[in-house]
Amino acid sequence: MSDAFTTRVLHVATGTRERVVDLTDDIEAFLRETAAGRSGLLNVFVPHATAGIAVIETGSGSDDDLLAALHTLLPADDRWQHRHGSHGHGRDHVLPAFVPPHATLPVLHGQLELGTWQSVCLVDTNRDNPNRQVRLSFLG
């Protein structure tokens, strides 16, 4: 594979509760190893039907606010036609329409180009799947 394109899979244990997991440190470590001062694009992709990638502020309550907003938009109740898994699990399959399973972000001179308070996060509302994969792909 050309060094113009490099990819790696992160394994993230999300456990059995709804989570917003900050991936920014892992992404920056990946870019230090692979981007080597180059500019390009980073794609972050979660290959799961019940998780998404969000660029949000974390640590000040915004991650909890996001989960609360998702509860309002997508309540875990019996309205969903997709009914396997835990109670209300059908809403987890609708999540990627609101929090997409990918994000493409600029990399300038080997650095992820985020705003001051922005972080790249895995959003996982599926309590039935405690282990996730996130693919990082850098195109220089």
PDB file of C-alpha atoms in Angstrom:
ATOM      1  CA  MET A   1       0.000   0.000   0.000  1.00  0.00           C
ATOM      2  CA  SER A   2       1.283   3.442  -0.866  1.00  0.00           C
ATOM      3  CA  ASP A   3       2.282   5.729   1.992  1.00  0.00           C
ATOM      4  CA  ALA A   4      -0.123   8.268   0.422  1.00  0.00           C
ATOM      5  CA  PHE A   5      -2.917   6.147   1.950  1.00  0.00           C
ATOM      6  CA  THR A   6      -2.677   4.564   5.393  1.00  0.00           C
ATOM      7  CA  THR A   7      -5.395   2.904   7.427  1.00  0.00           C
ATOM      8  CA  ARG A   8      -5.734   1.424  10.900  1.00  0.00           C
ATOM      9  CA  VAL A   9      -8.546  -0.055  12.975  1.00  0.00           C
ATOM     10  CA  LEU A  10      -9.106   1.033  16.570  1.00  0.00           C
ATOM     11  CA  HIS A  11     -10.838  -1.407  18.911  1.00  0.00           C
ATOM     12  CA  VAL A  12     -13.059   0.451  21.373  1.00  0.00           C
ATOM     13  CA  ALA A  13     -14.781  -1.180  24.348  1.00  0.00           C
ATOM     14  CA  THR A  14     -17.984   0.783  24.925  1.00  0.00           C
ATOM     15  CA  GLY A  15     -19.475  -1.562  27.512  1.00  0.00           C
ATOM     16  CA  THR A  16     -23.158  -2.070  28.204  1.00  0.00           C
ATOM     17  CA  ARG A  17     -24.269   1.548  28.573  1.00  0.00           C
ATOM     18  CA  GLU A  18     -24.758   4.369  26.105  1.00  0.00           C
ATOM     19  CA  ARG A  19     -21.491   6.176  25.518  1.00  0.00           C
ATOM     20  CA  VAL A  20     -19.808   9.044  23.779  1.00  0.00           C
ATOM     21  CA  VAL A  21     -16.132   8.060  23.511  1.00  0.00           C
ATOM     22  CA  ASP A  22     -13.550  10.725  22.665  1.00  0.00           C
ATOM     23  CA  LEU A  23     -11.228   9.324  19.966  1.00  0.00           C
ATOM     24  CA  THR A  24      -9.178  12.482  19.440  1.00  0.00           C
ATOM     25  CA  ASP A  25      -6.034  11.325  21.284  1.00  0.00           C
ATOM     26  CA  ASP A  26      -5.998   8.012  19.369  1.00  0.00           C
ATOM     27  CA  ILE A  27      -6.499   9.864  16.088  1.00  0.00           C
ATOM     28  CA  GLU A  28      -3.678  12.297  16.841  1.00  0.00           C
ATOM     29  CA  ALA A  29      -1.368   9.367  17.692  1.00  0.00           C
ATOM     30  CA  PHE A  30      -2.286   7.721  14.372  1.00  0.00           C
ATOM     31  CA  LEU A  31      -1.504  10.948  12.492  1.00  0.00           C
ATOM     32  CA  ARG A  32       1.861  11.378  14.269  1.00  0.00           C
ATOM     33  CA  GLU A  33       2.845   7.938  12.984  1.00  0.00           C
ATOM     34  CA  THR A  34       1.390   8.171   9.492  1.00  0.00           C
ATOM     35  CA  ALA A  35       1.024  11.773   8.336  1.00  0.00           C
ATOM     36  CA  ALA A  36       4.613  12.811   9.153  1.00  0.00           C
ATOM     37  CA  GLY A  37       4.011  16.524   8.574  1.00  0.00           C
ATOM     38  CA  ARG A  38       1.955  15.966   5.429  1.00  0.00           C
ATOM     39  CA  SER A  39      -1.422  17.477   4.649  1.00  0.00           C
ATOM     40  CA  GLY A  40      -4.445  15.552   3.455  1.00  0.00           C
ATOM     41  CA  LEU A  41      -7.728  14.098   4.614  1.00  0.00           C
ATOM     42  CA  LEU A  42      -8.572  11.814   7.499  1.00  0.00           C
ATOM     43  CA  ASN A  43     -11.656   9.632   7.254  1.00  0.00           C
ATOM     44  CA  VAL A  44     -13.067   8.166  10.466  1.00  0.00           C
ATOM     45  CA  PHE A  45     -15.559   5.342   9.880  1.00  0.00           C
ATOM     46  CA  VAL A  46     -17.415   3.019  12.236  1.00  0.00           C
ATOM     47  CA  PRO A  47     -18.552  -0.138  10.370  1.00  0.00           C
ATOM     48  CA  HIS A  48     -21.565  -0.795  12.585  1.00  0.00           C
ATOM     49  CA  ALA A  49     -25.273  -0.269  11.885  1.00  0.00           C
ATOM     50  CA  THR A  50     -25.880   1.150  15.368  1.00  0.00           C
ATOM     51  CA  ALA A  51     -23.105   3.693  16.020  1.00  0.00           C
ATOM     52  CA  GLY A  52     -21.916   7.009  14.647  1.00  0.00           C
ATOM     53  CA  ILE A  53     -19.107   9.568  14.590  1.00  0.00           C
ATOM     54  CA  ALA A  54     -19.657  13.093  15.914  1.00  0.00           C
ATOM     55  CA  VAL A  55     -17.423  16.155  16.065  1.00  0.00           C
ATOM     56  CA  ILE A  56     -18.486  17.866  19.298  1.00  0.00           C
ATOM     57  CA  GLU A  57     -17.204  19.490  22.456  1.00  0.00           C
ATOM     58  CA  THR A  58     -16.661  17.023  25.300  1.00  0.00           C
ATOM     59  CA  GLY A  59     -16.003  17.291  29.002  1.00  0.00           C
ATOM     60  CA  SER A  60     -18.370  20.172  29.677  1.00  0.00           C
ATOM     61  CA  GLY A  61     -21.602  18.217  29.527  1.00  0.00           C
ATOM     62  CA  SER A  62     -22.087  18.328  25.752  1.00  0.00           C
ATOM     63  CA  ASP A  63     -21.565  14.571  25.448  1.00  0.00           C
ATOM     64  CA  ASP A  64     -24.337  13.956  28.028  1.00  0.00           C
ATOM     65  CA  ASP A  65     -26.480  16.578  26.279  1.00  0.00           C
ATOM     66  CA  LEU A  66     -26.046  14.693  23.006  1.00  0.00           C
ATOM     67  CA  LEU A  67     -27.202  11.438  24.601  1.00  0.00           C
ATOM     68  CA  ALA A  68     -30.180  13.266  26.178  1.00  0.00           C
ATOM     69  CA  ALA A  69     -31.120  14.783  22.796  1.00  0.00           C
ATOM     70  CA  LEU A  70     -30.920  11.344  21.187  1.00  0.00           C
ATOM     71  CA  HIS A  71     -33.246   9.999  23.906  1.00  0.00           C
ATOM     72  CA  THR A  72     -35.744  12.730  23.001  1.00  0.00           C
ATOM     73  CA  LEU A  73     -35.459  12.131  19.241  1.00  0.00           C
ATOM     74  CA  LEU A  74     -35.108   8.353  19.444  1.00  0.00           C
ATOM     75  CA  PRO A  75     -36.758   7.025  22.621  1.00  0.00           C
ATOM     76  CA  ALA A  76     -35.972   3.446  23.640  1.00  0.00           C
ATOM     77  CA  ASP A  77     -39.550   2.189  23.584  1.00  0.00           C
ATOM     78  CA  ASP A  78     -41.798  -0.155  21.600  1.00  0.00           C
ATOM     79  CA  ARG A  79     -42.500   2.146  18.639  1.00  0.00           C
ATOM     80  CA  TRP A  80     -39.743   0.619  16.495  1.00  0.00           C
ATOM     81  CA  GLN A  81     -40.459  -2.119  13.967  1.00  0.00           C
ATOM     82  CA  HIS A  82     -36.911  -3.427  14.281  1.00  0.00           C
ATOM     83  CA  ARG A  83     -37.426  -5.412  17.498  1.00  0.00           C
ATOM     84  CA  HIS A  84     -34.569  -7.817  18.170  1.00  0.00           C
ATOM     85  CA  GLY A  85     -32.177  -7.168  21.057  1.00  0.00           C
ATOM     86  CA  SER A  86     -32.830  -5.197  24.214  1.00  0.00           C
ATOM     87  CA  HIS A  87     -35.968  -3.098  24.806  1.00  0.00           C
ATOM     88  CA  GLY A  88     -36.077  -0.204  22.316  1.00  0.00           C
ATOM     89  CA  HIS A  89     -33.064  -1.449  20.340  1.00  0.00           C
ATOM     90  CA  GLY A  90     -34.749  -0.541  17.054  1.00  0.00           C
ATOM     91  CA  ARG A  91     -33.893   3.116  17.705  1.00  0.00           C
ATOM     92  CA  ASP A  92     -30.176   2.200  17.662  1.00  0.00           C
ATOM     93  CA  HIS A  93     -30.582   1.246  14.005  1.00  0.00           C
ATOM     94  CA  VAL A  94     -32.010   4.712  13.237  1.00  0.00           C
ATOM     95  CA  LEU A  95     -29.128   6.510  15.019  1.00  0.00           C
ATOM     96  CA  PRO A  96     -26.796   6.634  11.952  1.00  0.00           C
ATOM     97  CA  ALA A  97     -29.360   8.778  10.118  1.00  0.00           C
ATOM     98  CA  PHE A  98     -28.795  11.440  12.806  1.00  0.00           C
ATOM     99  CA  VAL A  99     -25.170  10.741  13.783  1.00  0.00           C
ATOM    100  CA  PRO A 100     -23.512   9.444  10.598  1.00  0.00           C
ATOM    101  CA  PRO A 101     -21.079   6.532  10.748  1.00  0.00           C
ATOM    102  CA  HIS A 102     -18.269   8.637   9.273  1.00  0.00           C
ATOM    103  CA  ALA A 103     -16.496  11.978   9.275  1.00  0.00           C
ATOM    104  CA  THR A 104     -13.871  13.350   6.885  1.00  0.00           C
ATOM    105  CA  LEU A 105     -11.556  15.908   8.463  1.00  0.00           C
ATOM    106  CA  PRO A 106      -8.683  18.075   7.192  1.00  0.00           C
ATOM    107  CA  VAL A 107      -5.101  17.366   8.234  1.00  0.00           C
ATOM    108  CA  LEU A 108      -2.625  20.224   7.833  1.00  0.00           C
ATOM    109  CA  HIS A 109       1.110  19.577   8.216  1.00  0.00           C
ATOM    110  CA  GLY A 110       0.395  16.339  10.100  1.00  0.00           C
ATOM    111  CA  GLN A 111      -2.065  17.914  12.547  1.00  0.00           C
ATOM    112  CA  LEU A 112      -5.788  17.258  12.783  1.00  0.00           C
ATOM    113  CA  GLU A 113      -7.460  20.582  12.003  1.00  0.00           C
ATOM    114  CA  LEU A 114     -10.150  20.913  14.675  1.00  0.00           C
ATOM    115  CA  GLY A 115     -11.625  23.972  16.353  1.00  0.00           C
ATOM    116  CA  THR A 116     -10.582  24.858  19.902  1.00  0.00           C
ATOM    117  CA  TRP A 117     -13.298  22.840  21.651  1.00  0.00           C
ATOM    118  CA  GLN A 118     -13.932  20.154  19.041  1.00  0.00           C
ATOM    119  CA  SER A 119     -13.281  16.460  19.593  1.00  0.00           C
ATOM    120  CA  VAL A 120     -13.936  13.447  17.375  1.00  0.00           C
ATOM    121  CA  CYS A 121     -16.193  10.982  19.175  1.00  0.00           C
ATOM    122  CA  LEU A 122     -17.743   7.570  18.742  1.00  0.00           C
ATOM    123  CA  VAL A 123     -21.440   7.703  19.656  1.00  0.00           C
ATOM    124  CA  ASP A 124     -22.797   4.317  20.710  1.00  0.00           C
ATOM    125  CA  THR A 125     -26.328   3.912  22.064  1.00  0.00           C
ATOM    126  CA  ASN A 126     -26.408   0.142  21.516  1.00  0.00           C
ATOM    127  CA  ARG A 127     -26.063  -1.561  24.902  1.00  0.00           C
ATOM    128  CA  ASP A 128     -26.110  -4.978  23.189  1.00  0.00           C
ATOM    129  CA  ASN A 129     -22.739  -4.547  21.437  1.00  0.00           C
ATOM    130  CA  PRO A 130     -19.943  -3.737  23.927  1.00  0.00           C
ATOM    131  CA  ASN A 131     -17.069  -3.780  21.411  1.00  0.00           C
ATOM    132  CA  ARG A 132     -16.666  -1.496  18.415  1.00  0.00           C
ATOM    133  CA  GLN A 133     -14.217  -0.959  15.605  1.00  0.00           C
ATOM    134  CA  VAL A 134     -13.327   2.439  14.193  1.00  0.00           C
ATOM    135  CA  ARG A 135     -11.334   2.654  10.965  1.00  0.00           C
ATOM    136  CA  LEU A 136      -8.965   5.607  10.553  1.00  0.00           C
ATOM    137  CA  SER A 137      -7.788   6.285   6.998  1.00  0.00           C
ATOM    138  CA  PHE A 138      -5.330   9.038   6.071  1.00  0.00           C
ATOM    139  CA  LEU A 139      -4.995  10.130   2.463  1.00  0.00           C
ATOM    140  CA  GLY A 140      -2.002  12.443   2.041  1.00  0.00           C
TER     141      GLY A 140
END
